[in-house]
Structure formats: structure tokens, C-alpha cells
Short mmCIF file of C-alpha atoms in Angstrom, two decimals:
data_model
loop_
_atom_site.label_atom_id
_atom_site.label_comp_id
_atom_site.label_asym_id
_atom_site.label_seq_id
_atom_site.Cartn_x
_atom_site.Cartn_y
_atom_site.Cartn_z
CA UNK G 1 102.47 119.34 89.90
CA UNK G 2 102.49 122.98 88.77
CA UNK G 3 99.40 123.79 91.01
CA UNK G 4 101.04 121.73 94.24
CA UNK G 5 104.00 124.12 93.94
CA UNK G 6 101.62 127.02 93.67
CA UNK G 7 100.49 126.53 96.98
CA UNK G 8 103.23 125.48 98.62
CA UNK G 9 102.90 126.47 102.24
CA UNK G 10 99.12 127.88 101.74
CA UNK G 11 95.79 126.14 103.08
CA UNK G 12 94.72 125.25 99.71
CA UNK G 13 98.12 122.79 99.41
CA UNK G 14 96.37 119.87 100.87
CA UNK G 15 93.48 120.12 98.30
CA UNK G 16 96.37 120.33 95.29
CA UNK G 17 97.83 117.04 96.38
CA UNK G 18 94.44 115.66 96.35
CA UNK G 19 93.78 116.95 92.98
CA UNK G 20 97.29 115.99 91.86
CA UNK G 21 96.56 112.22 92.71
CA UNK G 22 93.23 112.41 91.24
CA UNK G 23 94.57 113.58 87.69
CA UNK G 24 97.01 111.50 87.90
CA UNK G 25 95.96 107.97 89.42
CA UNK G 26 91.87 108.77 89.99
CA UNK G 27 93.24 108.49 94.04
CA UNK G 28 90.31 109.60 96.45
CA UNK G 29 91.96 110.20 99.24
CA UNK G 30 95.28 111.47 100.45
CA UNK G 31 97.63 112.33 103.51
CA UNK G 32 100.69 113.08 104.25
CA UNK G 33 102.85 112.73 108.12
CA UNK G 34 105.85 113.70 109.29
CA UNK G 35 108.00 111.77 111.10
CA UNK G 36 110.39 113.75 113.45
CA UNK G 37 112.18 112.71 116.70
CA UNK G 38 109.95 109.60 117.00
CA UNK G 39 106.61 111.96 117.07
CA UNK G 40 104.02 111.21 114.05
CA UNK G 41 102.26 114.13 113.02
CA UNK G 42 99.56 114.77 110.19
CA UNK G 43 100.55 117.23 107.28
CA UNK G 44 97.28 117.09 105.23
CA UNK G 45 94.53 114.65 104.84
CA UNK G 46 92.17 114.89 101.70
CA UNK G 47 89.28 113.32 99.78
CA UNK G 48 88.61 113.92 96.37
CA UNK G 49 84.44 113.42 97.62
CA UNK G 50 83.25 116.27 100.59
CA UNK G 51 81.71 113.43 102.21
CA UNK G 52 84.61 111.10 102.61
CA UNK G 53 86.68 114.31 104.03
CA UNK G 54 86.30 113.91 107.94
CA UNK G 55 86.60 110.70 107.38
CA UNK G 56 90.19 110.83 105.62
CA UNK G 57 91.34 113.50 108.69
CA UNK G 58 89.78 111.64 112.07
CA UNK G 59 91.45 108.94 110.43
CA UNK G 60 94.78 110.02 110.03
CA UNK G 61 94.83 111.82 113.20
CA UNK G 62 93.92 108.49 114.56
CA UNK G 63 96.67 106.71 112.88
CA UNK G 64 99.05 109.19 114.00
CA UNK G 65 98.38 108.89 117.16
CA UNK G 66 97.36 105.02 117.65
CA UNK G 67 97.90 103.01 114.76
CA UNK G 68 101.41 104.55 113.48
CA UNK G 69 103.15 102.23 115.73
CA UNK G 70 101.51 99.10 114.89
CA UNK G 71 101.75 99.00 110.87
CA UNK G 72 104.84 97.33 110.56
CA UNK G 73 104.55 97.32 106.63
CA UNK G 74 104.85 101.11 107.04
CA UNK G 75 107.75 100.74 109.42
CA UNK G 76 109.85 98.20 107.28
CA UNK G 77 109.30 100.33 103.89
CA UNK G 78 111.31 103.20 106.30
CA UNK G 79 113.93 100.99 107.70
CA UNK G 80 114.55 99.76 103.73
CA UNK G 81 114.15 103.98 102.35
CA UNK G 82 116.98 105.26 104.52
CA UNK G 83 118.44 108.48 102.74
CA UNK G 84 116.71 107.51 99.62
CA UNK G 85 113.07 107.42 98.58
CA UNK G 86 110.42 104.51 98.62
CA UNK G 87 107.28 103.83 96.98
CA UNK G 88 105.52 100.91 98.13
CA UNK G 89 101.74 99.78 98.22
CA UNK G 90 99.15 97.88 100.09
CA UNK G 91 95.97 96.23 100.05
CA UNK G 92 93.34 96.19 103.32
CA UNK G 93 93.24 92.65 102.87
CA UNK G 94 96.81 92.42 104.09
CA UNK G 95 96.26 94.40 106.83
CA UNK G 96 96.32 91.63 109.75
CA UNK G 97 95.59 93.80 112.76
CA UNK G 98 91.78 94.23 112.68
CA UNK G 99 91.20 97.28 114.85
CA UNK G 100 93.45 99.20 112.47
CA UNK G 101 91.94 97.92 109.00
CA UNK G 102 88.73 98.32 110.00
CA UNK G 103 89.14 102.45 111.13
CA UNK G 104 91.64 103.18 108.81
CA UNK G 105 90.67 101.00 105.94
CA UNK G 106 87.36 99.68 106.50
CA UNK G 107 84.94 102.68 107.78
CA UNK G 108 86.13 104.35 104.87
CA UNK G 109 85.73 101.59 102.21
CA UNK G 110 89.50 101.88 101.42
CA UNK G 111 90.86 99.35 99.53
CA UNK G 112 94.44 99.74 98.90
CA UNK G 113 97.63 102.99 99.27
CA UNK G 114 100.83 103.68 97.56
CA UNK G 115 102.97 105.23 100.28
CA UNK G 116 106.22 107.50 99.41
CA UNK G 117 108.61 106.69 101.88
CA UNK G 118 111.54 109.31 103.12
CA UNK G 119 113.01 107.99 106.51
CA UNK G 120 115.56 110.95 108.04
CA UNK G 121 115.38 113.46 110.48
CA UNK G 122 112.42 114.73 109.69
CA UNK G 123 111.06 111.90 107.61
CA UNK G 124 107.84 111.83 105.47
CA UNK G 125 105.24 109.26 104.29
CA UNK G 126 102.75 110.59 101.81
CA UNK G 127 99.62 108.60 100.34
CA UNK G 128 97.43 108.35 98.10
CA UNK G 129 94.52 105.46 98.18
CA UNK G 130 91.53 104.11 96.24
CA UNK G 131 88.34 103.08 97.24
CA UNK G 132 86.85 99.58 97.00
CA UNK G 133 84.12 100.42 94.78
CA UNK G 134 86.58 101.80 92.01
CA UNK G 135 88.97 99.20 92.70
CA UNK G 136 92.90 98.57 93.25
CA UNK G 137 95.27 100.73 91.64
CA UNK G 138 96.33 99.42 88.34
CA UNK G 139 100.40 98.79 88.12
CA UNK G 140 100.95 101.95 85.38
CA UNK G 141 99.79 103.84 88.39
CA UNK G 142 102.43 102.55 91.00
CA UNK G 143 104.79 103.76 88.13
CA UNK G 144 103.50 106.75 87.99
CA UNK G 145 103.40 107.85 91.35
CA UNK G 146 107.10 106.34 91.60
CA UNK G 147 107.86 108.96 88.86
CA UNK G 148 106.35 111.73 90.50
CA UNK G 149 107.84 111.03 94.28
CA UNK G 150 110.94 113.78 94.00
CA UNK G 151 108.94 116.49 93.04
CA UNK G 152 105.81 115.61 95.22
CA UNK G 153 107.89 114.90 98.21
CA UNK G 154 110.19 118.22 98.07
CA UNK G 155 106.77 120.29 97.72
CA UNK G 156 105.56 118.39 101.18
CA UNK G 157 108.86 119.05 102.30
CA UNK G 158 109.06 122.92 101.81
CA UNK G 159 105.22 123.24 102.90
CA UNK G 160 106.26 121.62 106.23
CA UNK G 161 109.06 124.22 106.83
CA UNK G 162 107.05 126.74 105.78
CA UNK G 163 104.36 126.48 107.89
CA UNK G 164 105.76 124.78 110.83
CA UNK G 165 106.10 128.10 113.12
CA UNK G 166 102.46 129.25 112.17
CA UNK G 167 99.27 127.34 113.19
CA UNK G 168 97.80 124.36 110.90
CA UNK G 169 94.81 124.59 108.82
CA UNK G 170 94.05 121.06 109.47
CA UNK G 171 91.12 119.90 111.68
CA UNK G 172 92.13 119.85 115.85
CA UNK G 173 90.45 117.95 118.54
CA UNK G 174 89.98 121.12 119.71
CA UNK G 175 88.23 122.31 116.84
CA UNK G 176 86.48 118.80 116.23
CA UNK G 177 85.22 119.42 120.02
CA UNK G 178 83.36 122.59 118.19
CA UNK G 179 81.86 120.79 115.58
CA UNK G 180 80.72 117.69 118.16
CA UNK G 181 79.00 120.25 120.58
CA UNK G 182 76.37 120.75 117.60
CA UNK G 183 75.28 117.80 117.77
CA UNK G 184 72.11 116.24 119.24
CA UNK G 185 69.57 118.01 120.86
CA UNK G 186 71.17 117.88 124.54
CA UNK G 187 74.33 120.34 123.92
CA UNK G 188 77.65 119.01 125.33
CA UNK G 189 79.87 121.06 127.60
CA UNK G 190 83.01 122.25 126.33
CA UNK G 191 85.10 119.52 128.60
CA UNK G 192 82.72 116.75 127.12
CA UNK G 193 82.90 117.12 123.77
CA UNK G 194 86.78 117.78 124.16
CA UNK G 195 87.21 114.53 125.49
CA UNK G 196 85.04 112.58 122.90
CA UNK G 197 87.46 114.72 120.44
CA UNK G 198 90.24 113.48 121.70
CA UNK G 199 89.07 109.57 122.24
CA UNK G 200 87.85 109.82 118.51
CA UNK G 201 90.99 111.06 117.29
CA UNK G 202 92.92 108.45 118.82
CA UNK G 203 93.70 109.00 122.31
CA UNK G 204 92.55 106.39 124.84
CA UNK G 205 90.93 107.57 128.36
CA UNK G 206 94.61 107.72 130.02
CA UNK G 207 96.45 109.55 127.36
CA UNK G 208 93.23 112.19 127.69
CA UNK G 209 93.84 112.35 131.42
CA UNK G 210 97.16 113.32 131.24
CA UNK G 211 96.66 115.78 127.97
CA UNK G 212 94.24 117.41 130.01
CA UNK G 213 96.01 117.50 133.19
CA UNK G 214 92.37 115.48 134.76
CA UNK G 215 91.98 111.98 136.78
CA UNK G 216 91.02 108.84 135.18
CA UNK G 217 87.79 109.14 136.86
CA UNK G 218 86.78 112.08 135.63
CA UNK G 219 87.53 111.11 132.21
CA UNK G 220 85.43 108.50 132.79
CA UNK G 221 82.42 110.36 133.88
CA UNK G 222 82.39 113.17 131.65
CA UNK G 223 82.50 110.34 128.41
CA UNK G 224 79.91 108.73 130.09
CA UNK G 225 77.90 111.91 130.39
CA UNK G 226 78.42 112.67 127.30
CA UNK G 227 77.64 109.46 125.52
CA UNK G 228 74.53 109.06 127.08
CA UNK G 229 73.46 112.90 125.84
CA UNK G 230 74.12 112.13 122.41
CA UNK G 231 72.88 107.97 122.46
CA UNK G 232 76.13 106.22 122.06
CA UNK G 233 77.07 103.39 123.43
CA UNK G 234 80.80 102.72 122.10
CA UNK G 235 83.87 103.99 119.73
CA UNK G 236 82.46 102.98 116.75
CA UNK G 237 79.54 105.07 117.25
CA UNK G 238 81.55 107.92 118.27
CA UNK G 239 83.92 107.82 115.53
CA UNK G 240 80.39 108.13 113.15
CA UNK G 241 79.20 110.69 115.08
CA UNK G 242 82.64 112.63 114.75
CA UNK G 243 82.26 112.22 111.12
CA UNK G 244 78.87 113.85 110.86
CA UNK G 245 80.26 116.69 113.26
CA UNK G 246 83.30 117.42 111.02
CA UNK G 247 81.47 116.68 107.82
CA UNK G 248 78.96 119.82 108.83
CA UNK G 249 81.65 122.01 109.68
CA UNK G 250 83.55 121.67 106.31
#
């Protein structure tokens, strides 16, 4: 914990989380949200391997922004935390919405989180999760991450207020729109690739409309454009191709 409070409110905070979890539990990936005035936003997202780390941020971007709603585990472990603090876990076989195991849980062979739980005004959820191939957490770990939730969740705490007035060092659509127009050998436009940003991170064709102030139609065209430049033919293969975008640009 002594390096997390070392970099409170620096870039390299997300990475001592990571590290923290992966002493401590062998976690190998991590994020953290905060919840304030019904908006979901994402604090950090890490993995203990380079490769898994676009994965762990498109993915909580996308959770923030899609999924958030729809895991009611998440939501009843902070409607039971109230003022106090919750630990709770859970296995991707439990998950029964399939769109949301399979890109949260499943494209990144994720097998199981512990969440801390702070509901409030802000509130804060912060994870840590293991992979399927070195299996579900062991129960001295849920202990141990139970014993560690104070200190953990006043550093996310502190980071948050520190760097809440200053821009974020985590990944944007806009700067995922960067990273996507170096793909392929037929270059994207700027307005392409920051619409396949945003659909990859979450947002559905609508939603992008109105974020970008454009018709439906034009949404339309300009993903279709753009699919067909770099050979996709639906969100799956976009969210892979947003992967190996970010992945390079790390």
C-alpha cells in the first residue's frame, strides 16, 4: 500500500493498484469507477500483462457506459454498502446477461472479481479479477482484500479529488480514435475512426449522434465507410480491432 499512497493523484497510481493486487492476491487486472450523481465514470483500468491492457480499459469504458446499468449484482452490493464499505465477489459463470459476460468477462478470459463497494455521493467500486487460466480467487484472498478495503479505497478516494479538475491519463475515445486511424492500409478520417471509438467504447449509433451533434444517417454511413476500409463486418470485430489499436499505442 505504501507505493499506492506514493502516487496518489499521479499517472503512475493506476499501475500501483495493479501491482498492489498482484502482490497481494496474484489479480491481473484492475479498475476502479466512480459513481456520482447517477453518472459512471472510469478511474483506472490495469493489467498486470501489456497485452491484456486495452483490453481491461475498452472494457471498462464499455461497462461504464453500457453495461453499468444492467449488473444488478453490482447494484444490490451498493444498495446493501450504504455509508459503510462492501467487499463482494463474482464468478462469469453467474453472469446471466450474455452480451455483458462475454465483453466484459469473456473476450478477456476473466473468470471471476472481488468488488469494494462504497455507495454515497460520490460512490466508488474498485476491482480486482483473475483470469481463467490461473483460476478463481482462493477464499484467504477475499479476506485479504476485505482487510485492505479502508486504506485502498481512501487512496482512490483522494486520487479522484486530486485529479478531478485536471485532465485524465486514462485512454479517450478521442485518443483511441488516434490509435484506430493506424490501422489498415486504407487510413480512416478523423470523423470515422471517432465514431468506431466511440461504438467500441460503448456508445450505440444514437448516443454517437447526439455526442457528436450528427444525424443517425450519417452515423450510419461513416461506420459503414469505415468498416468496410478496415474489413469488418460487426462489433465483435471492432472491439478486436480497438484492442490491437490501443495495444500499439501503449
Amino acid at each position: 500500500m505504501a507505493l499506492v499512497i506514493s502516487h496518489i493523484g499521479e499517472d503512475a497510481f493506476g499501475s500501483s493498484v495493479m501491482n498492489c493486487f498482484r502482490q497481494l492476491v496474484k489479480a491481473d487486472m484492475c479498475s476502479a469507477f466512480l459513481l456520482d450523481e447517477g453518472e459512471v465514470s472510469v478511474l483506472l483500468a490495469e493489467s498486470a500483462d501489456k497485452k491484456g491492457s486495452a483490453f481491461a480499459r475498452i472494457a471498462s469504458l464499455r461497462y461504464a457506459q453500457h453495461y453499468w446499468s444492467r449488473d444488478t449484482a453490482m447494484l444490490s452490493n451498493l444498495g446493501r454498502a450504504h455509508s459503510h464499505i462492501l467487499t463482494a465477489r463474482r464468478a462469469d459463470i453467474s453472469i446471466r446477461d450474455i452480451d455483458y459476460r462475454l465483453e466484459c468477462y469473456g473476450e478477456g478470459e476473466v473468470s471471476e472479481r472481488i468488488s469494494i463497494c462504497k455507495s454515497g455521493s460520490p460512490g466508488f467500486v474498485i476491482n480486482a479479477y483473475r483470469l481463467k487460466v490461473n483460476g478463481p480467487f482462493p477464499p484467504d484472498d477475499f479476506d485479504i482484500v476485505s482487510q485492505i478495503s479502508p486504506a485502498l479505497l481512501a487512496a482512490v478516494e483522494k486520487h479522484q479529488m486530486i485529479i478531478r479538475d485536471h485532465r485524465s491519463s486514462f485512454p479517450s475515445p478521442t485518443q483511441l480514435a488516434i490509435a484506430l486511424r493506424k490501422l489498415g492500409t486504407k487510413k480512416l478520417s478523423f470523423r470515422e475512426a471517432q465514431i468506431l471509438a466511440l461504438l467500441a467504447t460503448g456508445y450505440s449509433e444514437p448516443k454517437a449522434a447526439e455526442q457528436l451533434s450528427l444525424g443517425l444517417t450519417s452515423i450510419t454511413t461513416y461506420r459503414k465507410r469505415a468498416y468496410a476500409k478496415l474489413g469488418l463486418h460487426n462489433q465483435q470485430e471492432l472491439r478486436a480491432a480497438a484492442y490491437e489499436a490501443l495495444n500499439s499505442s501503449l
